[in-house]
CSV table of C-alpha atoms in Angstrom, one decimal:
chain,number,residue,atom,x,y,z
G,1,MET,CA,50.8,16.7,8.7
G,2,VAL,CA,49.7,14.4,5.1
G,3,PHE,CA,51.1,15.0,2.1
G,4,GLY,CA,49.6,14.8,-1.4
G,5,PHE,CA,51.4,11.1,-2.6
G,6,THR,CA,47.4,9.6,-2.7
G,7,SER,CA,46.3,11.5,-5.6
G,8,ASN,CA,48.5,9.5,-7.8
G,9,ASN,CA,49.3,5.6,-7.6
G,10,PHE,CA,53.0,4.7,-7.3
G,11,THR,CA,54.1,1.1,-8.1
G,12,GLU,CA,58.0,2.1,-7.4
G,13,PRO,CA,59.4,1.4,-4.3
G,14,ALA,CA,59.5,5.2,-1.9
G,15,GLU,CA,62.7,6.8,-1.6
G,16,CYS,CA,64.0,8.8,0.8
G,17,ILE,CA,66.3,11.4,-0.3
G,18,ILE,CA,68.8,13.7,1.9
G,19,GLU,CA,70.8,16.8,0.9
G,20,VAL,CA,73.1,18.3,3.0
G,21,GLY,CA,75.2,21.6,2.8
G,22,ALA,CA,74.9,25.1,0.9
G,23,SER,CA,74.5,23.7,-2.4
G,24,GLY,CA,72.1,20.6,-1.7
G,25,GLN,CA,74.6,18.0,-2.3
G,26,GLU,CA,72.9,14.3,-1.8
G,27,ILE,CA,74.7,12.0,0.7
G,28,SER,CA,74.7,9.3,-1.7
G,29,ASN,CA,77.5,7.2,-0.2
G,30,LEU,CA,76.2,7.3,3.4
G,31,TYR,CA,72.7,6.0,2.4
G,32,PRO,CA,74.3,2.1,2.9
G,33,TYR,CA,74.4,3.2,6.4
G,34,LEU,CA,71.1,5.0,6.9
G,35,THR,CA,68.6,3.1,9.0
G,36,GLU,CA,66.1,5.4,10.0
G,37,VAL,CA,65.0,8.6,9.0
G,38,THR,CA,61.5,10.0,11.1
G,39,VAL,CA,60.2,13.6,10.3
G,40,ASP,CA,57.5,15.3,12.4
G,41,THR,CA,55.7,18.0,11.6
G,42,SER,CA,52.9,20.1,13.6
G,43,ARG,CA,50.6,23.3,13.4
G,44,LEU,CA,52.2,24.5,16.7
G,45,GLN,CA,55.2,23.2,17.0
G,46,PRO,CA,58.8,23.4,14.6
G,47,ALA,CA,59.2,20.6,12.2
G,48,VAL,CA,62.0,18.4,13.4
G,49,ALA,CA,63.4,15.3,12.0
G,50,THR,CA,65.7,11.9,13.9
G,51,ILE,CA,68.3,10.6,11.3
G,52,LYS,CA,70.3,7.4,12.3
G,53,PHE,CA,72.8,5.7,10.8
G,54,GLU,CA,74.9,2.8,11.4
G,55,THR,CA,78.8,2.9,11.0
G,56,ARG,CA,81.8,1.1,9.9
G,57,ARG,CA,85.5,2.1,10.2
G,58,ASP,CA,87.4,2.1,6.7
G,59,ALA,CA,90.6,0.7,5.9
G,60,GLN,CA,92.3,3.6,7.0
G,61,GLY,CA,91.1,3.7,10.3
G,62,GLN,CA,88.5,6.3,9.9
G,63,TRP,CA,84.9,6.3,10.2
G,64,GLU,CA,82.4,5.7,7.3
G,65,VAL,CA,79.9,8.2,8.6
G,66,GLN,CA,81.0,11.1,11.2
G,67,ASP,CA,84.5,11.2,9.7
G,68,SER,CA,82.7,11.8,6.1
G,69,GLY,CA,82.7,15.5,7.6
G,70,GLN,CA,79.0,15.9,5.5
G,71,LEU,CA,76.7,15.9,8.9
G,72,ALA,CA,77.8,18.8,11.6
G,73,PRO,CA,75.8,21.4,13.4
G,74,TRP,CA,74.4,24.1,11.7
G,75,GLU,CA,74.3,22.4,8.0
G,76,ARG,CA,71.5,23.2,5.9
G,77,ILE,CA,69.4,19.7,5.6
G,78,THR,CA,66.6,18.9,3.1
G,79,ILE,CA,64.4,16.0,3.3
G,80,LYS,CA,62.3,14.7,0.6
G,81,ALA,CA,60.5,11.7,-0.1
G,82,ALA,CA,60.7,10.2,-3.8
G,83,PHE,CA,58.1,7.7,-5.6
G,84,GLY,CA,59.4,7.0,-9.2
G,85,ASN,CA,60.1,10.3,-10.6
G,86,MET,CA,58.3,12.3,-8.2
G,87,GLN,CA,59.2,14.1,-5.4
G,88,GLU,CA,58.0,16.2,-2.4
G,89,GLU,CA,60.2,17.9,0.1
G,90,ILE,CA,59.1,17.1,3.2
G,91,MET,CA,61.4,19.6,5.6
G,92,ARG,CA,64.0,21.9,5.6
G,93,GLY,CA,66.6,23.6,8.0
G,94,PHE,CA,69.8,22.8,10.0
G,95,ILE,CA,71.0,19.8,11.6
G,96,ARG,CA,70.6,20.5,15.2
G,97,ASP,CA,73.3,18.3,16.7
G,98,VAL,CA,75.1,15.0,15.6
G,99,GLN,CA,75.6,12.1,18.5
G,100,ALA,CA,78.2,8.9,17.7
G,101,ASP,CA,77.4,6.3,20.2
G,102,TYR,CA,80.5,4.1,20.8
G,103,PRO,CA,79.0,1.1,22.8
G,104,SER,CA,81.7,-1.9,23.6
G,105,ASP,CA,81.0,-4.1,20.9
G,106,PRO,CA,82.4,-1.7,17.8
G,107,SER,CA,79.9,-3.2,15.4
G,108,ASN,CA,76.8,-1.5,17.4
G,109,THR,CA,78.4,1.9,16.0
G,110,THR,CA,75.8,4.5,15.9
G,111,VAL,CA,75.1,8.3,14.4
G,112,THR,CA,72.0,10.0,15.2
G,113,VAL,CA,71.4,13.1,13.7
G,114,ARG,CA,68.4,15.8,14.7
G,115,CYS,CA,67.1,18.3,12.8
G,116,GLN,CA,64.8,21.6,13.2
G,117,ASP,CA,63.3,23.6,10.2
G,118,GLU,CA,64.9,27.4,9.5
G,119,SER,CA,62.9,28.3,12.6
G,120,PHE,CA,66.1,27.0,14.3
G,121,SER,CA,68.2,29.9,12.7
G,122,LEU,CA,65.7,32.3,14.7
G,123,ASP,CA,66.8,31.3,18.0
G,124,ARG,CA,70.4,32.1,17.8
G,125,GLU,CA,70.5,35.8,19.5
G,126,HIS,CA,68.7,37.1,22.2
G,127,VAL,CA,67.3,40.9,20.8
G,128,ARG,CA,66.3,43.9,23.4
G,129,ARG,CA,64.8,46.1,20.7
G,130,ALA,CA,61.6,48.3,21.8
G,131,TRP,CA,59.6,48.1,17.9
G,132,GLY,CA,57.6,51.1,17.0
G,133,ALA,CA,59.0,53.1,20.2
G,134,GLU,CA,59.1,56.6,18.0
G,135,ASN,CA,56.0,55.6,15.2
G,136,PRO,CA,53.5,52.9,15.6
G,137,THR,CA,54.2,49.7,13.7
G,138,ASN,CA,52.1,46.5,12.5
G,139,ASP,CA,52.9,42.6,12.7
G,140,ALA,CA,53.7,42.8,9.1
G,141,ALA,CA,56.7,45.3,9.0
G,142,ILE,CA,57.4,43.1,12.1
G,143,LEU,CA,57.4,40.3,10.2
G,144,GLN,CA,59.0,41.6,7.5
G,145,GLU,CA,62.4,42.8,8.8
G,146,ILE,CA,62.7,40.3,11.3
G,147,VAL,CA,61.9,37.3,8.8
G,148,VAL,CA,63.2,38.9,5.2
G,149,GLY,CA,65.8,41.1,6.7
G,150,ARG,CA,67.5,39.9,8.8
G,151,TYR,CA,67.2,35.6,7.9
G,152,GLY,CA,66.4,36.1,3.9
G,153,ILE,CA,63.9,33.4,4.0
G,154,THR,CA,60.8,34.2,1.5
G,155,LEU,CA,57.2,35.1,2.3
G,156,ASP,CA,54.5,33.2,1.6
G,157,SER,CA,51.7,35.1,0.0
G,158,ASP,CA,49.5,34.4,1.8
G,159,CYS,CA,50.6,35.9,5.5
G,160,GLY,CA,48.4,38.1,7.8
G,161,GLN,CA,48.6,41.5,8.2
G,162,GLY,CA,48.5,41.1,12.0
G,163,LEU,CA,48.2,43.9,14.6
G,164,ASP,CA,48.5,47.8,14.2
G,165,ALA,CA,49.6,51.0,15.7
G,166,LEU,CA,52.0,48.5,17.6
G,167,SER,CA,54.3,49.6,20.4
G,168,LEU,CA,56.6,46.5,21.8
G,169,LEU,CA,59.2,45.8,23.4
G,170,GLN,CA,61.4,42.4,22.2
G,171,ASP,CA,63.4,40.7,25.1
G,172,SER,CA,64.2,37.3,23.7
G,173,THR,CA,65.0,35.6,20.6
G,174,ASP,CA,63.4,36.2,17.2
G,175,ILE,CA,61.8,33.0,17.1
G,176,ARG,CA,59.8,33.1,20.6
G,177,PHE,CA,59.2,36.8,19.7
G,178,MET,CA,57.3,36.0,16.3
G,179,GLN,CA,55.4,33.1,18.8
G,180,GLN,CA,54.9,35.8,21.1
G,181,ARG,CA,52.8,37.2,17.9
G,182,VAL,CA,51.1,34.3,16.7
G,183,ALA,CA,49.8,34.0,20.5
G,184,ALA,CA,48.2,37.8,19.9
G,185,ASN,CA,46.9,37.6,16.8
G,186,GLY,CA,45.7,33.9,17.1
G,187,TYR,CA,47.9,33.0,14.0
G,188,GLU,CA,50.4,30.1,13.3
G,189,LEU,CA,53.7,30.3,12.4
G,190,ILE,CA,55.1,27.8,9.2
G,191,PHE,CA,58.4,27.3,8.4
G,192,ARG,CA,57.8,25.3,5.1
G,193,ARG,CA,60.1,24.6,1.7
G,194,GLY,CA,61.7,27.5,2.2
G,195,ALA,CA,58.8,30.5,3.0
G,196,VAL,CA,57.3,31.4,6.3
G,197,TYR,CA,53.3,31.5,6.9
G,198,PHE,CA,52.3,33.9,9.4
G,199,GLY,CA,48.5,34.0,9.1
G,200,PRO,CA,45.2,32.7,10.0
G,201,MET,CA,44.7,28.7,10.3
G,202,ARG,CA,43.7,27.5,6.8
G,203,LEU,CA,41.2,24.8,7.3
G,204,ASP,CA,39.7,25.3,3.4
G,205,ALA,CA,41.7,23.2,1.6
G,206,ASP,CA,40.4,20.8,-0.9
G,207,PRO,CA,40.5,16.9,0.8
G,208,GLN,CA,43.2,14.8,-0.2
G,209,ALA,CA,42.1,10.9,-1.8
G,210,SER,CA,41.4,8.8,1.2
G,211,ILE,CA,44.5,6.9,2.7
G,212,LEU,CA,44.1,2.9,2.1
G,213,VAL,CA,45.2,0.9,4.7
G,214,TYR,CA,44.6,-3.5,4.7
G,215,ALA,CA,43.2,-2.6,1.2
G,216,GLY,CA,45.3,-5.2,-1.0
G,217,PRO,CA,47.1,-4.1,-4.1
G,218,ASP,CA,45.6,-0.8,-3.6
G,219,THR,CA,47.0,-0.1,-0.3
G,220,HIS,CA,49.5,2.9,-0.7
G,221,CYS,CA,50.1,3.1,3.3
G,222,ILE,CA,51.7,0.5,4.8
G,223,ASN,CA,50.4,2.2,8.6
G,224,VAL,CA,48.7,5.2,10.1
G,225,THR,CA,48.0,6.3,13.7
G,226,ILE,CA,45.0,8.8,14.1
G,227,ASN,CA,44.9,11.2,17.0
G,228,ASP,CA,41.6,13.5,16.9
G,229,ASP,CA,42.5,16.0,20.2
G,230,GLY,CA,38.7,17.6,21.1
G,231,HIS,CA,40.7,19.8,23.5
G,232,ARG,CA,42.3,21.9,20.7
G,233,PRO,CA,40.0,24.5,18.7
G,234,ASP,CA,40.4,24.4,15.0
G,235,ARG,CA,39.9,28.0,14.8
G,236,VAL,CA,40.7,31.3,17.2
G,237,VAL,CA,38.4,34.4,16.7
G,238,ALA,CA,39.5,37.5,18.5
G,239,GLU,CA,37.1,40.6,18.1
G,240,MET,CA,38.9,43.5,18.7
G,241,ALA,CA,37.6,47.3,19.8
G,242,ALA,CA,37.3,49.6,17.6
G,243,GLN,CA,40.3,52.5,17.9
G,244,GLN,CA,37.8,55.1,17.6
G,245,GLY,CA,34.7,55.9,19.4
G,246,SER,CA,32.8,54.1,21.7
G,247,GLY,CA,30.8,50.7,22.2
G,248,THR,CA,31.6,47.4,23.6
G,249,VAL,CA,32.5,44.2,22.9
């Protein structure tokens, strides 16, 4: 996913801002040990991030990173990119796991933190429920109850309505059930900036400015990799038969 930094000219060096915990505290004290931040976003998969640190012991024998008490599974985390005074949120979610590696040479000790967007919270509990058992329901009502009611996540204002007159059995985690509803509707499910989009794939946005690589002083991207997969459709269309009357599709 490409973000909108190319809409302005920046002369300041790029920065990475990482905020952890319910209060969104920036981990400024750990930046000297930060070596790499990778964020992978996709229309088809949850956004994930990998954050790598080098780490050292302090005068009391405590490890600067893993003993700081800031990085732990299920802590909230937000990753932003900043150019000067402009910031853009890249990913918001939870720490999924923390791995500390202690090789034979203690100077090479590292800590790797893996994160996932807010869909991770929907994958903790296996739910067995009959939706629409007494009165048929619809995807919009299911989405409202699961995403807003259970997890307090905001719905994107452009969410689709999905299918109506549904009687469904859920026998999975909430995220897997929502992914089944996405497939049934030909929709996409995206968790971004504290909101959830459940609806048709959005392909009508205005194009951003050109990404400039090898462009002399106008260059604003160090490297880029482009993959055009012709086996994936840009849009999935389903024609549903009328609920009343007769006819063919």
